[in-house]
CSV table of C-alpha atoms in Angstrom, one decimal:
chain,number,residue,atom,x,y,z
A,1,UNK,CA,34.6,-6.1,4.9
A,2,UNK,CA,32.5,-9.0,3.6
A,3,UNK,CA,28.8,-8.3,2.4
A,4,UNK,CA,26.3,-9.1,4.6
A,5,UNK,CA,23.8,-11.4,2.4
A,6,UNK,CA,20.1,-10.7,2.9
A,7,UNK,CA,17.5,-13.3,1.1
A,8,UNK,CA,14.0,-11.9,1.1
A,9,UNK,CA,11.2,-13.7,0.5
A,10,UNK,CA,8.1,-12.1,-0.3
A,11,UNK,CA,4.5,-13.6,-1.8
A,12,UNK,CA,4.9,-11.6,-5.1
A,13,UNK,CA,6.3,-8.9,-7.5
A,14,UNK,CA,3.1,-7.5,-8.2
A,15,UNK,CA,1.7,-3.7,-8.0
A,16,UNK,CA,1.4,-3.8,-4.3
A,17,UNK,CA,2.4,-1.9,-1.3
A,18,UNK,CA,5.0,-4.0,0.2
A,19,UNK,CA,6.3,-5.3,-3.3
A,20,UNK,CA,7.2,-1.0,-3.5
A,21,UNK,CA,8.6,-0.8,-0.2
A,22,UNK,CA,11.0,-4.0,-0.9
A,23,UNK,CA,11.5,-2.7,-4.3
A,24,UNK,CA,12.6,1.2,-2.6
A,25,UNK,CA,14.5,-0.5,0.3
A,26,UNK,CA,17.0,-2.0,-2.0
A,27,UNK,CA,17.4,0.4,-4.4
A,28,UNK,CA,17.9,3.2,-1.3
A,29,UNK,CA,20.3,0.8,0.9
A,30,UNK,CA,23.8,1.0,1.4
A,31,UNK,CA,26.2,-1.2,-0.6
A,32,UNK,CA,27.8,-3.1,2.1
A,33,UNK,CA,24.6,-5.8,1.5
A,34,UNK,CA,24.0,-7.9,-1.3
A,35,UNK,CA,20.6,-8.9,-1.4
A,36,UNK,CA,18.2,-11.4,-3.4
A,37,UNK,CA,14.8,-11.9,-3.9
A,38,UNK,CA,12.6,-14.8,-4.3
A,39,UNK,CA,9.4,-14.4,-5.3
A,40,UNK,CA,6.9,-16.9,-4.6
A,41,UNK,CA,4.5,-16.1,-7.7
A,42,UNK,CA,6.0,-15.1,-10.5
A,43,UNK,CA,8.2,-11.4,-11.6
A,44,UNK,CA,5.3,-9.2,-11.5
A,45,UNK,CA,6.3,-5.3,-11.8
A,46,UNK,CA,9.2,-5.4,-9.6
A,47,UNK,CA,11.2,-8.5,-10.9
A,48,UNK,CA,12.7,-6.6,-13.8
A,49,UNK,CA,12.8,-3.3,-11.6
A,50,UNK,CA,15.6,-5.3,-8.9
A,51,UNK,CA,17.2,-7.7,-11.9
A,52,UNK,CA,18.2,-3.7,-13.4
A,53,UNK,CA,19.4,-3.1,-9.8
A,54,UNK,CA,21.8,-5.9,-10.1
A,55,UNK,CA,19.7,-8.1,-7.8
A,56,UNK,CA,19.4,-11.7,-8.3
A,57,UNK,CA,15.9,-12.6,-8.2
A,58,UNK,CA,14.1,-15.9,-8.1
A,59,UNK,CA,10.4,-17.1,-9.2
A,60,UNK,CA,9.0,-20.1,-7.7
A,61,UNK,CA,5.9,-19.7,-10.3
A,62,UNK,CA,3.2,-20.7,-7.5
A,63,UNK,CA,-0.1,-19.7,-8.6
A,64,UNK,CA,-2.2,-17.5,-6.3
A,65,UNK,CA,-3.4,-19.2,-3.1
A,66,UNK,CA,-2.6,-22.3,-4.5
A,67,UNK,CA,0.6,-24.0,-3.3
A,68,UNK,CA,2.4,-27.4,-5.2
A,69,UNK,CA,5.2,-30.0,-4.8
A,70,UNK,CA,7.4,-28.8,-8.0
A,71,UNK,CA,7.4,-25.2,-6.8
A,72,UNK,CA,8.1,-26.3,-2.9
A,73,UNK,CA,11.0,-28.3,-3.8
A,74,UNK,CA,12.3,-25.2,-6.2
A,75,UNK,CA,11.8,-22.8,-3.1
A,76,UNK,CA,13.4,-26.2,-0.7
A,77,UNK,CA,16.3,-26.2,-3.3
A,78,UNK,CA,17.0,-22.1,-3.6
A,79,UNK,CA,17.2,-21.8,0.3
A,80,UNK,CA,19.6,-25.1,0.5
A,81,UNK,CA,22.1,-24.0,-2.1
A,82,UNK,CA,21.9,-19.7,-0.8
A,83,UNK,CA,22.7,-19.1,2.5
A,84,UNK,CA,22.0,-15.9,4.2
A,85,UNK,CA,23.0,-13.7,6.9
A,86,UNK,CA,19.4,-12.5,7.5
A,87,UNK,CA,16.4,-14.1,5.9
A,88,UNK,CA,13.4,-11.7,5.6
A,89,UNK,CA,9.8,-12.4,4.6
A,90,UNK,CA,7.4,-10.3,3.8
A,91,UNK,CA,3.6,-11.3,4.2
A,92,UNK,CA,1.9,-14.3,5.8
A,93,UNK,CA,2.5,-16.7,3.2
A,94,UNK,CA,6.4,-16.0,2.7
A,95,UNK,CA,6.4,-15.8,6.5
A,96,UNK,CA,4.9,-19.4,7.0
A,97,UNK,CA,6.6,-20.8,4.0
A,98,UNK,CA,9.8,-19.3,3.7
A,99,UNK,CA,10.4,-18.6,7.5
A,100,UNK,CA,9.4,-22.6,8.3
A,101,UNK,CA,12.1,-23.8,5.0
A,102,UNK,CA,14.5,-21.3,6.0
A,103,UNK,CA,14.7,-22.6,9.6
A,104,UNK,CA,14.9,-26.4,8.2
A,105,UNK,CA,18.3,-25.1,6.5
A,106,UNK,CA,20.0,-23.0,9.2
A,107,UNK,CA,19.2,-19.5,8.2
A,108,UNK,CA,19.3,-18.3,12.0
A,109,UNK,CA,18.7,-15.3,11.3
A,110,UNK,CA,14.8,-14.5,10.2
A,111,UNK,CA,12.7,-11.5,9.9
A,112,UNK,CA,9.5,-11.7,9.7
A,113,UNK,CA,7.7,-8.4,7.8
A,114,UNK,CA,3.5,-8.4,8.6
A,115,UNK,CA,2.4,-5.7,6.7
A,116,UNK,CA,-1.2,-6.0,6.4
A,117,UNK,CA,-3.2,-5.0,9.9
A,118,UNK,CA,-4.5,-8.5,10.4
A,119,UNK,CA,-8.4,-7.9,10.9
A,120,UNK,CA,-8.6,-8.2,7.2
A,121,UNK,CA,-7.8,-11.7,7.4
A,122,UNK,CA,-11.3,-12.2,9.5
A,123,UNK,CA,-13.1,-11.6,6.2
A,124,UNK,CA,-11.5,-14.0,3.8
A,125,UNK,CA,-11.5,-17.7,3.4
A,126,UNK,CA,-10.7,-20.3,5.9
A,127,UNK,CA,-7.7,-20.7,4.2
A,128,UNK,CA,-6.4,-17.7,4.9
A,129,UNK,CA,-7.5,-17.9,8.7
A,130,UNK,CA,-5.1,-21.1,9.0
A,131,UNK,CA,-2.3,-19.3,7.6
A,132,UNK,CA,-2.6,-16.6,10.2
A,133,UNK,CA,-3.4,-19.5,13.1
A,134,UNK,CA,0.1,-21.3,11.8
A,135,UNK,CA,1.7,-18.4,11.8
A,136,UNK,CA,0.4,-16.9,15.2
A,137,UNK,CA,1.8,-20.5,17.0
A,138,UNK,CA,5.6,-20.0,14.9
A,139,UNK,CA,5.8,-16.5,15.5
A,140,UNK,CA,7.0,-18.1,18.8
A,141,UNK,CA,10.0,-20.4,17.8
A,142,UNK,CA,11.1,-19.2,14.2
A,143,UNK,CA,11.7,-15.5,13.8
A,144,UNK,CA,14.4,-14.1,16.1
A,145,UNK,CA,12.1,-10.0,15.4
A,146,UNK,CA,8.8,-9.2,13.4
A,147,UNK,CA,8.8,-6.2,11.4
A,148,UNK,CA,5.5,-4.0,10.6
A,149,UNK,CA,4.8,-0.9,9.0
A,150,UNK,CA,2.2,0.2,11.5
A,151,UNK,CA,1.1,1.0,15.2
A,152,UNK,CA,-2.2,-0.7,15.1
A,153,UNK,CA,-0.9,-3.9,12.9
A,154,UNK,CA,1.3,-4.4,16.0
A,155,UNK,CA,-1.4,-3.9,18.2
A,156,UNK,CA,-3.7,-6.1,16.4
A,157,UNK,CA,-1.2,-9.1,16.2
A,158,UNK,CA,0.1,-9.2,19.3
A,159,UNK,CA,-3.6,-9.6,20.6
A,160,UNK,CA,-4.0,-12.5,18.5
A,161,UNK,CA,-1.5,-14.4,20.0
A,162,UNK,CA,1.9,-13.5,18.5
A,163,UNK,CA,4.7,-13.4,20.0
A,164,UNK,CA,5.8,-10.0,21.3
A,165,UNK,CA,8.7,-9.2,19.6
A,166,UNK,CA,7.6,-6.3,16.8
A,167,UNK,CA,9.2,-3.5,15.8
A,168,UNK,CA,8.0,-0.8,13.9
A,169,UNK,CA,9.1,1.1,10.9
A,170,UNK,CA,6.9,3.0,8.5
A,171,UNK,CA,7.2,3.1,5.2
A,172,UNK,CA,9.5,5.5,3.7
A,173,UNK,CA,8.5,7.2,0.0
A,174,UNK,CA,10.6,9.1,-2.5
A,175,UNK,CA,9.8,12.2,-2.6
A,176,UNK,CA,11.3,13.2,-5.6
A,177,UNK,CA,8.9,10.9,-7.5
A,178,UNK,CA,6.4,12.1,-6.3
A,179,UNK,CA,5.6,15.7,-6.4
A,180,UNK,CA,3.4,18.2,-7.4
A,181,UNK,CA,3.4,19.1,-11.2
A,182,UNK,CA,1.0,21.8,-12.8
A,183,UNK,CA,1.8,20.0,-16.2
A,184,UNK,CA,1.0,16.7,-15.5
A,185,UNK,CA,-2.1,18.3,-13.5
A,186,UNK,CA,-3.2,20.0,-17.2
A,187,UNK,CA,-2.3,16.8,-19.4
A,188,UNK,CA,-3.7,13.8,-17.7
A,189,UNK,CA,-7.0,16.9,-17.1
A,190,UNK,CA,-7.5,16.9,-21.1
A,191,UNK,CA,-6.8,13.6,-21.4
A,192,UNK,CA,-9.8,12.2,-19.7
A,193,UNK,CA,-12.1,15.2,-20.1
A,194,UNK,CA,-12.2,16.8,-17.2
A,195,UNK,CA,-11.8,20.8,-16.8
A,196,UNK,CA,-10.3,23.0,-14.9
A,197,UNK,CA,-13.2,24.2,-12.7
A,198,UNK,CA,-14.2,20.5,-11.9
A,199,UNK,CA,-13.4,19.2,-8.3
A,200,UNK,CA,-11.6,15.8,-9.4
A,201,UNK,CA,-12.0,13.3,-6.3
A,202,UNK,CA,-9.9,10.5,-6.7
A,203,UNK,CA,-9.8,6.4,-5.1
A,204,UNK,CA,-6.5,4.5,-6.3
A,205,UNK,CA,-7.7,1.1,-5.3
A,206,UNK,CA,-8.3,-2.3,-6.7
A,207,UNK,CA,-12.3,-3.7,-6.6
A,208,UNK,CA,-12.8,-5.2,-3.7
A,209,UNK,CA,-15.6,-5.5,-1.1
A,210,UNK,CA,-12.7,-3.9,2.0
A,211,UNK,CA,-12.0,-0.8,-0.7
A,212,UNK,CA,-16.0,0.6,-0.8
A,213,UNK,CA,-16.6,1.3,-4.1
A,214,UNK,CA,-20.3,0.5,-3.8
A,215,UNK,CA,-20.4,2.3,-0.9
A,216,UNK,CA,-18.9,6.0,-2.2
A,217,UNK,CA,-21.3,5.5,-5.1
A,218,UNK,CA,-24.6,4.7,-2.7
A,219,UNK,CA,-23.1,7.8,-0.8
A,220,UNK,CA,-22.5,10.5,-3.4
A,221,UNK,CA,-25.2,9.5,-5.8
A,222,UNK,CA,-27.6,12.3,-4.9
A,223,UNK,CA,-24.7,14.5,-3.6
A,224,UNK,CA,-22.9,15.0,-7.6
A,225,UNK,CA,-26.7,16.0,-9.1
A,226,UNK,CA,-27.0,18.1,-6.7
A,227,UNK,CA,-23.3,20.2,-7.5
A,228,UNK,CA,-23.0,18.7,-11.0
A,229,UNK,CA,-19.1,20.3,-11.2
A,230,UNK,CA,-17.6,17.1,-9.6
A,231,UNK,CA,-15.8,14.1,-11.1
A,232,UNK,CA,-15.0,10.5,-9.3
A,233,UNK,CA,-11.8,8.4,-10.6
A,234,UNK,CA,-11.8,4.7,-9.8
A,235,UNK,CA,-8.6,3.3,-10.9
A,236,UNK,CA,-7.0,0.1,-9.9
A,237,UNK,CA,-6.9,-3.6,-10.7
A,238,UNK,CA,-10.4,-4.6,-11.8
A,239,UNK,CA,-12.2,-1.2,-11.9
A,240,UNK,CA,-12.3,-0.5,-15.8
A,241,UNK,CA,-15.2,-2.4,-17.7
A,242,UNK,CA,-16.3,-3.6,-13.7
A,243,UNK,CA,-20.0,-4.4,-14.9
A,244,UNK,CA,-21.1,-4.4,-11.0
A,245,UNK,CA,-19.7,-0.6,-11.3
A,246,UNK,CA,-20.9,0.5,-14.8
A,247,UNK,CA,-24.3,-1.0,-13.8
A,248,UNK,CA,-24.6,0.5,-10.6
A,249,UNK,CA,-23.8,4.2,-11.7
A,250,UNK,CA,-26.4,3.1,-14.9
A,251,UNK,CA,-29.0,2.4,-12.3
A,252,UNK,CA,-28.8,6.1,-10.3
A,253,UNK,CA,-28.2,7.7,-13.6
A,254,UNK,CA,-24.2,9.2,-12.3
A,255,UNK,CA,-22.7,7.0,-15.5
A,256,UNK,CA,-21.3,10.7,-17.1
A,257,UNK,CA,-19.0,11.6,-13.4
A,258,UNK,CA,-17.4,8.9,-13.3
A,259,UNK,CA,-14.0,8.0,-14.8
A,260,UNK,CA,-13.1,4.3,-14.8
A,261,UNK,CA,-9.1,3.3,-15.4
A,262,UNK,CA,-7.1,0.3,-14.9
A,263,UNK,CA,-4.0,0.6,-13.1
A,264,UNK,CA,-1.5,2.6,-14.8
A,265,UNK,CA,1.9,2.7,-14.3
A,266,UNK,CA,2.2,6.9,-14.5
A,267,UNK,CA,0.9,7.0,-10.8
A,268,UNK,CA,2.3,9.9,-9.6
A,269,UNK,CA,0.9,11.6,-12.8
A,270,UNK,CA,-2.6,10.5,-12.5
A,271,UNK,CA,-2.5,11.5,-8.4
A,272,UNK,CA,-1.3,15.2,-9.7
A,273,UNK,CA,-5.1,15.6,-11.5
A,274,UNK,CA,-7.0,15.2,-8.3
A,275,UNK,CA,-7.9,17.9,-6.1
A,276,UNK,CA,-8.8,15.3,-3.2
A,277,UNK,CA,-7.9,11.5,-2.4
A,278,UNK,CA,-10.3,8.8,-1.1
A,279,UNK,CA,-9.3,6.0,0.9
A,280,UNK,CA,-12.3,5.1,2.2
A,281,UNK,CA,-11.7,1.5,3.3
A,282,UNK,CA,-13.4,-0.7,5.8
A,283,UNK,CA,-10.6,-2.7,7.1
A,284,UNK,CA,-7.6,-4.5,6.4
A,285,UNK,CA,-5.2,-1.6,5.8
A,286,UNK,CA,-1.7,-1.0,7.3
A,287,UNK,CA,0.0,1.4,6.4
A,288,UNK,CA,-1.5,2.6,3.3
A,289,UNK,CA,0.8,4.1,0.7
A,290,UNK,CA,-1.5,5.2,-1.5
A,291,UNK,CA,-2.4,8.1,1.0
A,292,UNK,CA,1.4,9.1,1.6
A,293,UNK,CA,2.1,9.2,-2.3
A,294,UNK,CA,-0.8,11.4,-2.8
A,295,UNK,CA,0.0,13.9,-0.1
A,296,UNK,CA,3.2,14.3,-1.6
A,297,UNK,CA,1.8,15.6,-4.6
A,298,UNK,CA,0.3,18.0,-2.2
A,299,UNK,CA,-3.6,16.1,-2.5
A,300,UNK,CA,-5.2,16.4,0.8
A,301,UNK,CA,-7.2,12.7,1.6
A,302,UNK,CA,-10.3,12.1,2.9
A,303,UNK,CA,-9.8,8.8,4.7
A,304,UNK,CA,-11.6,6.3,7.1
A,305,UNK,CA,-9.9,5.5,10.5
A,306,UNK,CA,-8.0,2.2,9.5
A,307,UNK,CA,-4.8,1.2,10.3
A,308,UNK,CA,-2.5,4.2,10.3
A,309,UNK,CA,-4.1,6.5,7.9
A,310,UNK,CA,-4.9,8.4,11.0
A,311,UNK,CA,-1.4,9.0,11.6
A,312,UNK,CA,-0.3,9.7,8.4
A,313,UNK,CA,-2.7,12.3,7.7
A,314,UNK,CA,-2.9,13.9,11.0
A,315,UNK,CA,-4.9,17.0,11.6
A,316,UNK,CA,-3.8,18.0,7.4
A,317,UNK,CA,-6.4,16.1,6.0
A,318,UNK,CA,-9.8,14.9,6.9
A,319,UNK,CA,-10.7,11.0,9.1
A,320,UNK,CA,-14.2,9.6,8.7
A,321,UNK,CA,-15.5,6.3,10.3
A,322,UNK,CA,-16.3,3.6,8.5
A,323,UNK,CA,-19.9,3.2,6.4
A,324,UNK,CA,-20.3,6.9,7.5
A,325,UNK,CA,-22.3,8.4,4.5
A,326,UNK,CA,-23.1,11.9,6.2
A,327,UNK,CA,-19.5,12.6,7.5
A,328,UNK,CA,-18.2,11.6,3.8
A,329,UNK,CA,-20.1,14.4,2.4
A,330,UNK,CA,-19.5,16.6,5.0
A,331,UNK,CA,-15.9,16.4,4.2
A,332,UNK,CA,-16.0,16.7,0.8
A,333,UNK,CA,-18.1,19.7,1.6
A,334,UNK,CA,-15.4,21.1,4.0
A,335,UNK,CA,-12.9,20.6,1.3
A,336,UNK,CA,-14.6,22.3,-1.1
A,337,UNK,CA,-15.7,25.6,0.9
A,338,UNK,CA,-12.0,25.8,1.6
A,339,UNK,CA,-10.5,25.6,-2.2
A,340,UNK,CA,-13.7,28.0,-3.4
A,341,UNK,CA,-13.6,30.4,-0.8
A,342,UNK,CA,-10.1,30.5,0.8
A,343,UNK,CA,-8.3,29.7,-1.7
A,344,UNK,CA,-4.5,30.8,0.1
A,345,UNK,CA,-5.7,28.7,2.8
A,346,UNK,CA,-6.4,25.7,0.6
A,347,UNK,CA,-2.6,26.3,-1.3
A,348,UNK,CA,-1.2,26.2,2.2
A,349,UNK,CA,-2.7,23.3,3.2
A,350,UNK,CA,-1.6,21.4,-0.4
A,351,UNK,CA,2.0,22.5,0.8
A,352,UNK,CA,1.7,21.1,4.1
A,353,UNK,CA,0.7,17.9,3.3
A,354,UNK,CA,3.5,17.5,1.2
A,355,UNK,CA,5.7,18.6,4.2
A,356,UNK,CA,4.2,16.5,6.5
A,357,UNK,CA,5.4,13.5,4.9
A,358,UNK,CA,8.5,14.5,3.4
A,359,UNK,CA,9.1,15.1,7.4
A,360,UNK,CA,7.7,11.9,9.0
A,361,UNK,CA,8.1,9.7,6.5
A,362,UNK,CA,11.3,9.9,4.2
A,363,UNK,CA,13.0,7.4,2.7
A,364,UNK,CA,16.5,7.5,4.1
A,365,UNK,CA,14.6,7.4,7.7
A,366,UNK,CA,13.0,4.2,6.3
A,367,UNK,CA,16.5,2.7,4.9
A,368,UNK,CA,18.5,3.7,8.3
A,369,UNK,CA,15.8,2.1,10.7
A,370,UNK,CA,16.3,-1.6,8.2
A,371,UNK,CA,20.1,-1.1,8.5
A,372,UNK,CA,20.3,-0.7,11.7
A,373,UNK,CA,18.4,-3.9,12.7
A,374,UNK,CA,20.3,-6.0,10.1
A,375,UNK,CA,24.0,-4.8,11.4
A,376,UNK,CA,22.4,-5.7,14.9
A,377,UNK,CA,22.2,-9.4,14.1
A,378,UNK,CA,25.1,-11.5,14.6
């Protein structure tokens, strides 16, 4: 039986959500595909990850949000001389791009993959807004289905004009990787100083205005004086030696609870520390796989009511609305009464948070749902 061959085309090979899912769909899939990658930036984290997998992957080198000639005409040239029996793109500009070049040479088959919920797109430039415009008016003549990782992105697009022809398939997580571990808990503890009897409250996002960091501090700055025991962990791109952060937590005199870290590879390590997760975005999210990963290292979330993390975190966890300071606190509050005062309730709800995703949101149920859609095109 010949391969089918699947080219995807995604925006980058960066430390991203949909760069992991690509990365865990191809590792997980079957063997009767052979699949290749082209990245339209440059290898990122991934790039080595799939070329180890076997998988042929290609760099067009374009900077971020900046398109040229040299690196069109690579991208023009890589589609011309590989043809496909699916095409799938994965974010707006690998949609617009990749799904407009891909029709010029005959790949009949395209995918399109929206991951993000759209709204975000409302608060960036004017360049991004004409990406989604130009890709709301081709969502009607170039991709034959339009993949999306959650409910609401569907919801959101389809209002603004695309066409309706989504299906949707969460994202699926190994849950092997991630897991609970007391050691790891202990080791990455000492490492940064912080002790066993401290609540460890954890956000594993880059600096950005949609992620809130300025607004958890403004929230909790009276709230850690006050109970003195509790540590914060900002991690992600941007976040260590932020002066807008250090000064800020100078200013309200919280400097010594805070923990400030880069992004680190050893994920799954540092989420084992916490005792809670924050995702306490404004908009913009999806599906957020930060919240998934960290449940399955049994880490309860505190989250605001964006995209899916409702759904994901069901009634095992704890949904605030946005730029809600008081119900913030009052979950944290919550969280703690349970782990100090009911502490075999607080174990069992650290196991079934794990469950809960393990259940819902499994790899192979990820893998299966792809497969099934690319043996379904002819």
């Amino acid at each position: 039986m010949n391969k089918k061959i699947i080219i995807h085309i995604i925006t980058g090979l960066g430390d991203g959500g949909a760069e992991g899912v690509l990365y865990r769909l191809i590792k997980h899939s079957k063997s009767n595909y052979t699949h290749k990658v082209i990245s339209l930036m440059d290898e990122g984290k991934y790039g080595n990850k799939l070329e180890k997998l076997n998988i042929q992957v290609f760099c067009i080198g374009f900077k971020r949000g900046k398109l040229n000639f040299k690196g069109v005409l690579k991208l023009f040239k890589i589609l011309k001389n590989n043809k496909s029996d699916i095409l799938q793109t994965w974010m707006y500009h690998s949609d617009l791009l990749g799904g407009l070049l891909g029709y010029l040479f005959g790949h009949k088959n395209i995918i399109w993959n929206v991951r993000g919920n759209g709204k975000g797109l409302i608060h960036k430039n004017i360049y991004s807004k004409i990406i989604l415009k130009l890709c709301i008016y081709l969502s009607h003549y170039i991709p034959k289905m339009i993949i999306t990782c959650s409910k609401q992105a569907k919801v959101n697009h389809i209002n603004f004009g695309y066409k309706k022809i989504f299906t949707v398939i969460p994202n699926g997580f190994d849950h092997f990787k991630f897991r609970d571990d007391i050691n790891k808990r202990l080791l990455i503890r000492k490492k940064y100083g912080v002790k066993d009897n401290e609540l460890l409250l954890g956000c594993i996002a880059r600096y950005s205005e949609q992620k809130s960091h300025k607004f958890i501090i403004n929230s909790l700055k009276d709230y850690l004086k006050k109970k003195k025991n509790i540590k914060i962990l900002f991690i992600g791109y941007k976040i260590k030696n932020n002066n807008n952060i250090i000064n800020l937590l100078k200013k309200y005199n919280i400097l010594q609870y805070f923990i400030l870290l880069k992004n680190q590879n050893n994920i799954e390590d540092i989420m084992n520390s916490l005792d809670l997760h924050l995702l306490i975005s404004k908009y913009g999210e999806g599906f957020p796989n930060v919240i998934a990963e960290s449940m399955l290292c049994k880490i309860p979330s505190i989250t605001t009511n964006v995209g899916d993390s409702k759904h994901i975190v069901g009634n095992k966890g704890w949904i605030i609305e946005v730029n809600s300071s008081s119900q913030l606190i009052r979950s944290i509050d919550k969280a703690i009464k349970v782990k100090d005062y009911y502490p075999k309730l607080w174990h069992q709800l650290k196991s079934k948070v794990r469950f809960r995703i393990v259940k819902k949101y499994n790899i192979d149920k990820m893998v299966t749902n792809y497969s099934n859609i690319w043996n379904s095109l002819k």
